[in-house]
CSV table of C-alpha atoms in Angstrom, one decimal:
chain,number,residue,atom,x,y,z
Q,879,MET,CA,0.0,0.0,0.0
Q,880,ALA,CA,1.3,3.5,-0.8
Q,881,GLU,CA,2.6,5.6,2.0
Q,882,ASN,CA,1.6,9.3,2.2
Q,883,LEU,CA,4.7,11.5,2.6
Q,884,PRO,CA,4.6,15.1,3.9
Q,885,MET,CA,3.0,17.6,1.6
Q,886,LYS,CA,5.4,19.6,-0.6
Q,887,ASN,CA,5.0,23.3,-1.5
Q,888,SER,CA,1.2,23.4,-1.3
Q,889,SER,CA,-1.7,21.5,0.2
Q,890,GLN,CA,-2.7,20.5,-3.3
Q,891,ILE,CA,0.5,18.7,-4.0
Q,892,LEU,CA,1.1,15.2,-2.6
Q,893,ILE,CA,4.0,12.8,-2.9
Q,894,TYR,CA,3.3,9.1,-2.8
Q,895,GLN,CA,5.9,6.3,-2.3
Q,896,THR,CA,5.5,2.6,-2.8
Q,897,GLU,CA,6.3,0.1,0.0
Q,898,ARG,CA,9.6,-0.6,-1.6
Q,899,GLY,CA,10.4,3.1,-1.9
Q,900,GLN,CA,10.9,2.8,-5.6
Q,901,THR,CA,8.4,5.3,-7.0
Q,902,LYS,CA,7.7,8.9,-6.1
Q,903,ILE,CA,4.8,10.7,-7.8
Q,904,GLU,CA,3.8,14.3,-7.4
Q,905,VAL,CA,0.1,14.9,-8.2
Q,906,LEU,CA,-2.0,18.0,-8.1
Q,907,LEU,CA,-5.6,17.5,-6.7
Q,908,GLU,CA,-8.2,20.0,-8.0
Q,909,ASN,CA,-11.9,19.5,-8.1
Q,910,GLU,CA,-11.5,15.8,-7.4
Q,911,ASN,CA,-9.2,15.5,-10.5
Q,912,VAL,CA,-5.6,14.2,-10.4
Q,913,TRP,CA,-3.0,16.2,-12.4
Q,914,LEU,CA,0.5,14.9,-13.3
Q,915,THR,CA,3.1,16.5,-15.5
Q,916,GLN,CA,4.2,14.7,-18.6
Q,917,LYS,CA,7.5,13.9,-16.9
Q,918,LEU,CA,5.8,12.3,-13.9
Q,919,MET,CA,3.5,10.3,-16.2
Q,920,ALA,CA,6.5,9.0,-18.0
Q,921,GLU,CA,8.1,7.9,-14.7
Q,922,LEU,CA,4.8,6.3,-13.6
Q,923,PHE,CA,4.3,4.3,-16.8
Q,924,GLN,CA,8.1,3.6,-17.3
Q,925,THR,CA,8.2,5.2,-20.7
Q,926,THR,CA,9.6,8.4,-22.3
Q,927,LYS,CA,8.2,11.9,-22.1
Q,928,GLN,CA,8.0,11.9,-25.9
Q,929,ASN,CA,5.7,8.9,-25.8
Q,930,ILE,CA,3.4,10.5,-23.3
Q,931,SER,CA,3.3,13.7,-25.5
Q,932,LEU,CA,2.4,11.5,-28.5
Q,933,HIS,CA,-0.4,9.7,-26.6
Q,934,ILE,CA,-1.8,13.1,-25.4
Q,935,GLN,CA,-1.7,14.5,-28.9
Q,936,ASN,CA,-3.6,11.4,-30.2
Q,937,ILE,CA,-6.3,12.0,-27.6
Q,938,TYR,CA,-6.7,15.6,-28.9
Q,939,ASN,CA,-6.8,14.5,-32.5
Q,940,GLU,CA,-9.4,11.8,-31.9
Q,941,GLY,CA,-11.5,14.3,-29.9
Q,942,GLU,CA,-11.6,12.2,-26.8
Q,943,LEU,CA,-10.7,15.2,-24.7
Q,944,PRO,CA,-10.2,18.9,-25.5
Q,945,PRO,CA,-6.8,20.4,-24.6
Q,946,GLU,CA,-8.2,22.6,-21.9
Q,947,ALA,CA,-9.3,19.5,-20.0
Q,948,THR,CA,-5.8,18.2,-19.7
Q,949,VAL,CA,-3.6,21.3,-19.4
Q,950,LYS,CA,-3.1,23.5,-16.4
Q,951,GLU,CA,-1.4,26.8,-17.1
Q,952,TYR,CA,0.0,27.2,-13.6
Q,953,LEU,CA,2.0,24.0,-13.9
Q,954,THR,CA,4.3,26.0,-16.2
Q,955,VAL,CA,4.9,28.4,-13.2
Q,956,GLN,CA,5.7,25.4,-11.0
Q,957,LYS,CA,8.2,24.1,-13.5
Q,958,ILE,CA,10.0,27.4,-13.5
Q,959,THR,CA,10.0,27.5,-9.7
Q,960,ASP,CA,11.5,24.1,-9.6
Q,961,ILE,CA,14.3,25.1,-11.8
Q,962,TYR,CA,15.4,28.2,-9.9
Q,963,ALA,CA,14.9,26.6,-6.5
Q,964,THR,CA,18.0,24.7,-7.2
Q,965,SER,CA,20.1,27.9,-7.2
Q,966,ILE,CA,22.9,27.8,-4.5
Q,967,ASP,CA,21.7,31.1,-3.0
Q,968,TYR,CA,18.0,30.5,-3.3
Q,969,ASP,CA,15.9,31.2,-0.2
Q,970,PRO,CA,12.1,31.5,-0.7
Q,971,THR,CA,11.7,33.7,2.3
Q,972,VAL,CA,14.3,36.4,1.3
Q,973,GLU,CA,13.1,39.4,-0.6
Q,974,ILE,CA,15.9,39.1,-3.2
Q,975,SER,CA,14.5,35.6,-4.2
Q,976,ILE,CA,11.0,37.0,-4.5
Q,977,ASN,CA,12.2,39.8,-6.7
Q,978,PHE,CA,14.2,37.3,-8.7
Q,979,PHE,CA,11.1,35.3,-9.6
Q,980,LYS,CA,9.2,38.5,-10.5
Q,981,THR,CA,12.1,39.3,-12.9
Q,982,VAL,CA,12.0,35.9,-14.5
Q,983,GLN,CA,8.2,36.0,-14.8
Q,984,ASN,CA,8.4,39.4,-16.5
Q,985,LYS,CA,11.2,38.3,-18.9
Q,986,LEU,CA,9.0,35.4,-20.0
Q,987,HIS,CA,5.9,37.4,-20.4
Q,988,TRP,CA,7.9,40.1,-22.3
Q,989,ALA,CA,9.4,37.5,-24.6
Q,990,ILE,CA,5.9,36.3,-25.6
Q,991,THR,CA,3.8,39.4,-25.5
Q,992,GLY,CA,6.2,42.4,-25.5
Q,993,LYS,CA,4.6,43.4,-22.1
Q,994,THR,CA,5.5,42.9,-18.5
Q,995,ALA,CA,3.1,41.0,-16.2
Q,996,ALA,CA,1.8,44.4,-14.8
Q,997,GLU,CA,1.3,45.8,-18.3
Q,998,ILE,CA,-0.6,42.8,-19.4
Q,999,ILE,CA,-3.0,43.1,-16.5
Q,1000,TYR,CA,-3.3,46.9,-16.8
Q,1001,LEU,CA,-4.0,46.8,-20.6
Q,1002,ARG,CA,-6.3,43.8,-20.7
Q,1003,ALA,CA,-8.4,44.0,-17.5
Q,1004,ASP,CA,-11.8,45.3,-18.7
Q,1005,GLY,CA,-14.9,45.1,-16.5
Q,1006,SER,CA,-17.2,45.6,-19.6
Q,1007,LYS,CA,-16.0,42.5,-21.3
Q,1008,PRO,CA,-17.3,38.9,-20.8
Q,1009,LYS,CA,-15.3,37.3,-18.0
Q,1010,MET,CA,-13.5,40.7,-17.7
Q,1011,GLY,CA,-11.2,39.7,-20.6
Q,1012,LEU,CA,-9.8,36.7,-18.8
Q,1013,THR,CA,-9.1,33.5,-20.7
Q,1014,SER,CA,-8.6,31.3,-17.7
Q,1015,TRP,CA,-9.5,31.4,-14.0
Q,1016,ARG,CA,-9.8,29.1,-11.0
Q,1017,GLY,CA,-13.1,27.6,-10.1
Q,1018,ASP,CA,-16.4,28.0,-11.9
Q,1019,LYS,CA,-16.5,31.8,-12.0
Q,1020,VAL,CA,-14.1,34.8,-12.2
Q,1021,ARG,CA,-13.1,36.1,-8.7
Q,1022,LYS,CA,-11.1,39.0,-7.6
Q,1023,THR,CA,-8.0,36.9,-7.0
Q,1024,ASP,CA,-8.0,35.8,-10.7
Q,1025,VAL,CA,-7.9,39.3,-12.1
Q,1026,THR,CA,-4.4,40.2,-10.8
Q,1027,ILE,CA,-2.7,37.2,-12.4
Q,1028,ALA,CA,-1.1,38.1,-15.8
Q,1029,LYS,CA,-1.2,34.6,-17.3
Q,1030,ASN,CA,-5.0,34.6,-16.9
Q,1031,TYR,CA,-5.2,37.1,-19.7
Q,1032,LEU,CA,-3.0,35.3,-22.2
Q,1033,ASN,CA,-4.7,33.9,-25.3
Q,1034,GLU,CA,-4.3,30.4,-26.6
Q,1035,GLU,CA,-1.5,31.3,-29.0
Q,1036,GLU,CA,0.4,33.1,-26.3
Q,1037,LEU,CA,0.0,30.3,-23.8
Q,1038,SER,CA,1.2,27.8,-26.3
Q,1039,ALA,CA,4.3,29.9,-27.1
Q,1040,LEU,CA,5.0,30.3,-23.4
Q,1041,ASN,CA,4.7,26.5,-22.7
Q,1042,ASN,CA,6.9,25.7,-25.7
Q,1043,LEU,CA,9.6,28.1,-24.4
Q,1044,VAL,CA,9.5,26.7,-20.9
Q,1045,GLU,CA,9.6,23.1,-22.1
Q,1046,GLN,CA,12.8,23.9,-24.2
Q,1047,TYR,CA,14.4,25.7,-21.2
Q,1048,LEU,CA,13.6,22.7,-18.9
Q,1049,VAL,CA,15.6,20.5,-21.2
Q,1050,PHE,CA,18.6,22.8,-20.8
Q,1051,ALA,CA,18.0,23.1,-17.0
Q,1052,GLU,CA,17.8,19.3,-16.6
Q,1053,GLY,CA,21.1,19.0,-18.6
Q,1054,GLN,CA,22.7,21.4,-16.2
Q,1055,ALA,CA,21.5,19.3,-13.3
Q,1056,MET,CA,22.7,16.0,-14.8
Q,1057,ARG,CA,26.1,17.6,-15.2
Q,1058,ARG,CA,26.0,18.7,-11.6
Q,1059,ILE,CA,26.6,22.3,-12.5
Q,1060,LEU,CA,25.7,24.5,-9.5
Q,1061,MET,CA,24.5,28.0,-10.3
Q,1062,HIS,CA,23.6,31.2,-8.5
Q,1063,MET,CA,20.4,33.2,-9.3
Q,1064,ASN,CA,22.2,35.9,-11.2
Q,1065,GLU,CA,23.8,33.2,-13.4
Q,1066,TRP,CA,20.4,31.7,-14.1
Q,1067,LEU,CA,19.3,35.1,-15.3
Q,1068,GLU,CA,22.2,35.3,-17.6
Q,1069,LYS,CA,21.4,31.9,-19.0
Q,1070,LEU,CA,17.8,32.8,-19.5
Q,1071,ASN,CA,18.8,35.9,-21.4
Q,1072,GLY,CA,21.0,33.8,-23.6
Q,1073,PHE,CA,18.3,31.3,-24.1
Q,1074,LEU,CA,15.8,33.9,-25.1
Q,1075,GLU,CA,18.3,35.5,-27.5
Q,1076,LEU,CA,18.9,32.1,-29.1
Q,1077,ASN,CA,15.1,31.8,-29.7
Q,1078,ASP,CA,15.0,35.2,-31.3
Q,1079,ARG,CA,12.9,36.6,-28.5
Q,1080,ASP,CA,13.1,40.2,-27.2
Q,1081,ILE,CA,14.8,40.5,-23.9
Q,1082,LEU,CA,13.4,42.7,-21.1
Q,1083,GLU,CA,16.0,45.1,-19.8
Q,1084,HIS,CA,13.9,47.5,-17.8
Q,1085,ALA,CA,11.1,47.4,-15.1
Q,1086,GLY,CA,8.3,48.3,-17.5
Q,1087,LYS,CA,6.0,51.4,-17.6
Q,1088,ILE,CA,3.3,50.0,-15.2
Q,1089,SER,CA,4.0,49.1,-11.6
Q,1090,HIS,CA,2.4,46.1,-9.9
Q,1091,GLY,CA,0.5,48.4,-7.6
Q,1092,MET,CA,-1.0,50.3,-10.5
Q,1093,ALA,CA,-2.0,47.1,-12.3
Q,1094,LYS,CA,-3.6,45.6,-9.1
Q,1095,GLU,CA,-5.5,48.8,-8.4
Q,1096,LEU,CA,-7.0,49.0,-11.9
Q,1097,ALA,CA,-7.8,45.3,-12.2
Q,1098,GLU,CA,-9.6,45.3,-8.8
Q,1099,SER,CA,-11.5,48.4,-9.8
Q,1100,GLU,CA,-12.6,46.9,-13.1
Q,1101,TYR,CA,-13.6,43.7,-11.2
Q,1102,ASN,CA,-15.9,45.7,-8.9
Q,1103,LYS,CA,-17.7,47.1,-12.0
Q,1104,PHE,CA,-17.8,43.7,-13.5
Q,1105,ASN,CA,-19.2,42.1,-10.4
Q,1106,ILE,CA,-21.9,44.7,-9.9
Q,1107,GLU,CA,-23.1,44.1,-13.4
Q,1108,ARG,CA,-22.9,40.3,-12.8
Q,1109,ILE,CA,-25.1,40.6,-9.7
Q,1110,ARG,CA,-27.5,42.9,-11.6
Q,1111,LEU,CA,-27.9,40.3,-14.4
Q,1112,ASN,CA,-28.5,37.7,-11.7
Q,1113,ASP,CA,-31.6,39.7,-10.5
Q,1114,GLY,CA,-29.6,41.4,-7.8
Q,1115,LYS,CA,-28.9,38.2,-6.0
Q,1116,GLU,CA,-25.5,37.7,-4.5
Q,1117,SER,CA,-24.3,34.1,-4.0
Q,1118,ASP,CA,-23.8,32.8,-0.5
Q,1119,PHE,CA,-20.2,32.1,-1.4
Q,1120,ASP,CA,-19.6,35.8,-2.4
Q,1121,LYS,CA,-21.2,37.0,0.8
Q,1122,VAL,CA,-18.9,34.8,2.9
Q,1123,VAL,CA,-15.9,36.1,0.9
Q,1124,LYS,CA,-16.9,39.7,1.6
Q,1125,GLN,CA,-17.3,39.0,5.3
Q,1126,ILE,CA,-13.9,37.5,5.5
Q,1127,GLU,CA,-12.3,40.4,3.6
Q,1128,THR,CA,-14.0,42.9,5.8
Q,1129,LYS,CA,-12.9,41.1,8.9
Q,1130,ALA,CA,-9.3,40.8,7.6
Q,1131,LYS,CA,-9.2,44.6,6.9
Q,1132,ARG,CA,-10.6,45.3,10.4
Q,1133,ILE,CA,-7.9,43.1,12.0
Q,1134,SER,CA,-5.2,44.7,10.0
Q,1135,LYS,CA,-6.3,48.2,11.0
Q,1136,ASN,CA,-6.4,47.2,14.7
Q,1137,LYS,CA,-2.9,45.8,14.5
Q,1138,GLY,CA,-1.8,49.1,13.0
Q,1139,LYS,CA,-3.4,51.1,15.8
Q,1140,ASN,CA,-1.8,48.8,18.5
Q,1141,ARG,CA,1.7,49.3,17.0
Q,1142,LYS,CA,1.2,53.1,17.2
Q,1143,ASN,CA,0.1,52.9,20.8
Q,1144,ASP,CA,3.2,50.8,21.6
């Protein structure tokens, strides 16, 4: 019987190990569905990643499942995270590491769209459009947490280009790991720039014209307009879930304000 090991990175990711300790499989559980990367499926079925890709493509071609039923955009982000977490000087709690990931994310978005993550959000968030202009979101309806994520605004062609770019870069990163080449975060950035140049992609060399704060403020403002119209079209009825979310947000803001007052009194 498989043994449950401690959860890794998120409560949605589990690692299973056989009694003999021979197989480790990471899975993502969402809405009672089990998600595995192609690499993990290859390990599970003792075959190559190329064979898994071929089988998946055949499924698409035969119409058994649509691509959106088998692909999770945020797995791309997890792959990138896994690569850079191997950096010698990586520490997820340090600000320099957080800024490093933002830089990497922006370079990838820029390579595909010519815009930073903040610029994508700022230019595409539109409360008057269906689904607010989003192409993907978590759950069954668009929520405020969805509208501040740049990749949620990428179209199918952009997502495909991003995934292809990441897959190619993963091959390079795995080669570095196999050769036991240790790298610092700034060295990974240099390699990423070189990789993007090799692929004839534009390289981001600045911070962009729109700040994260500006993008977040606009997106949330557009969401409020979008949500008001959504409630109106629903005969003014607000779902129980949305009511609970609002109550939690209000309570969180109240607690935050009280903490601020207590600090001043101290």
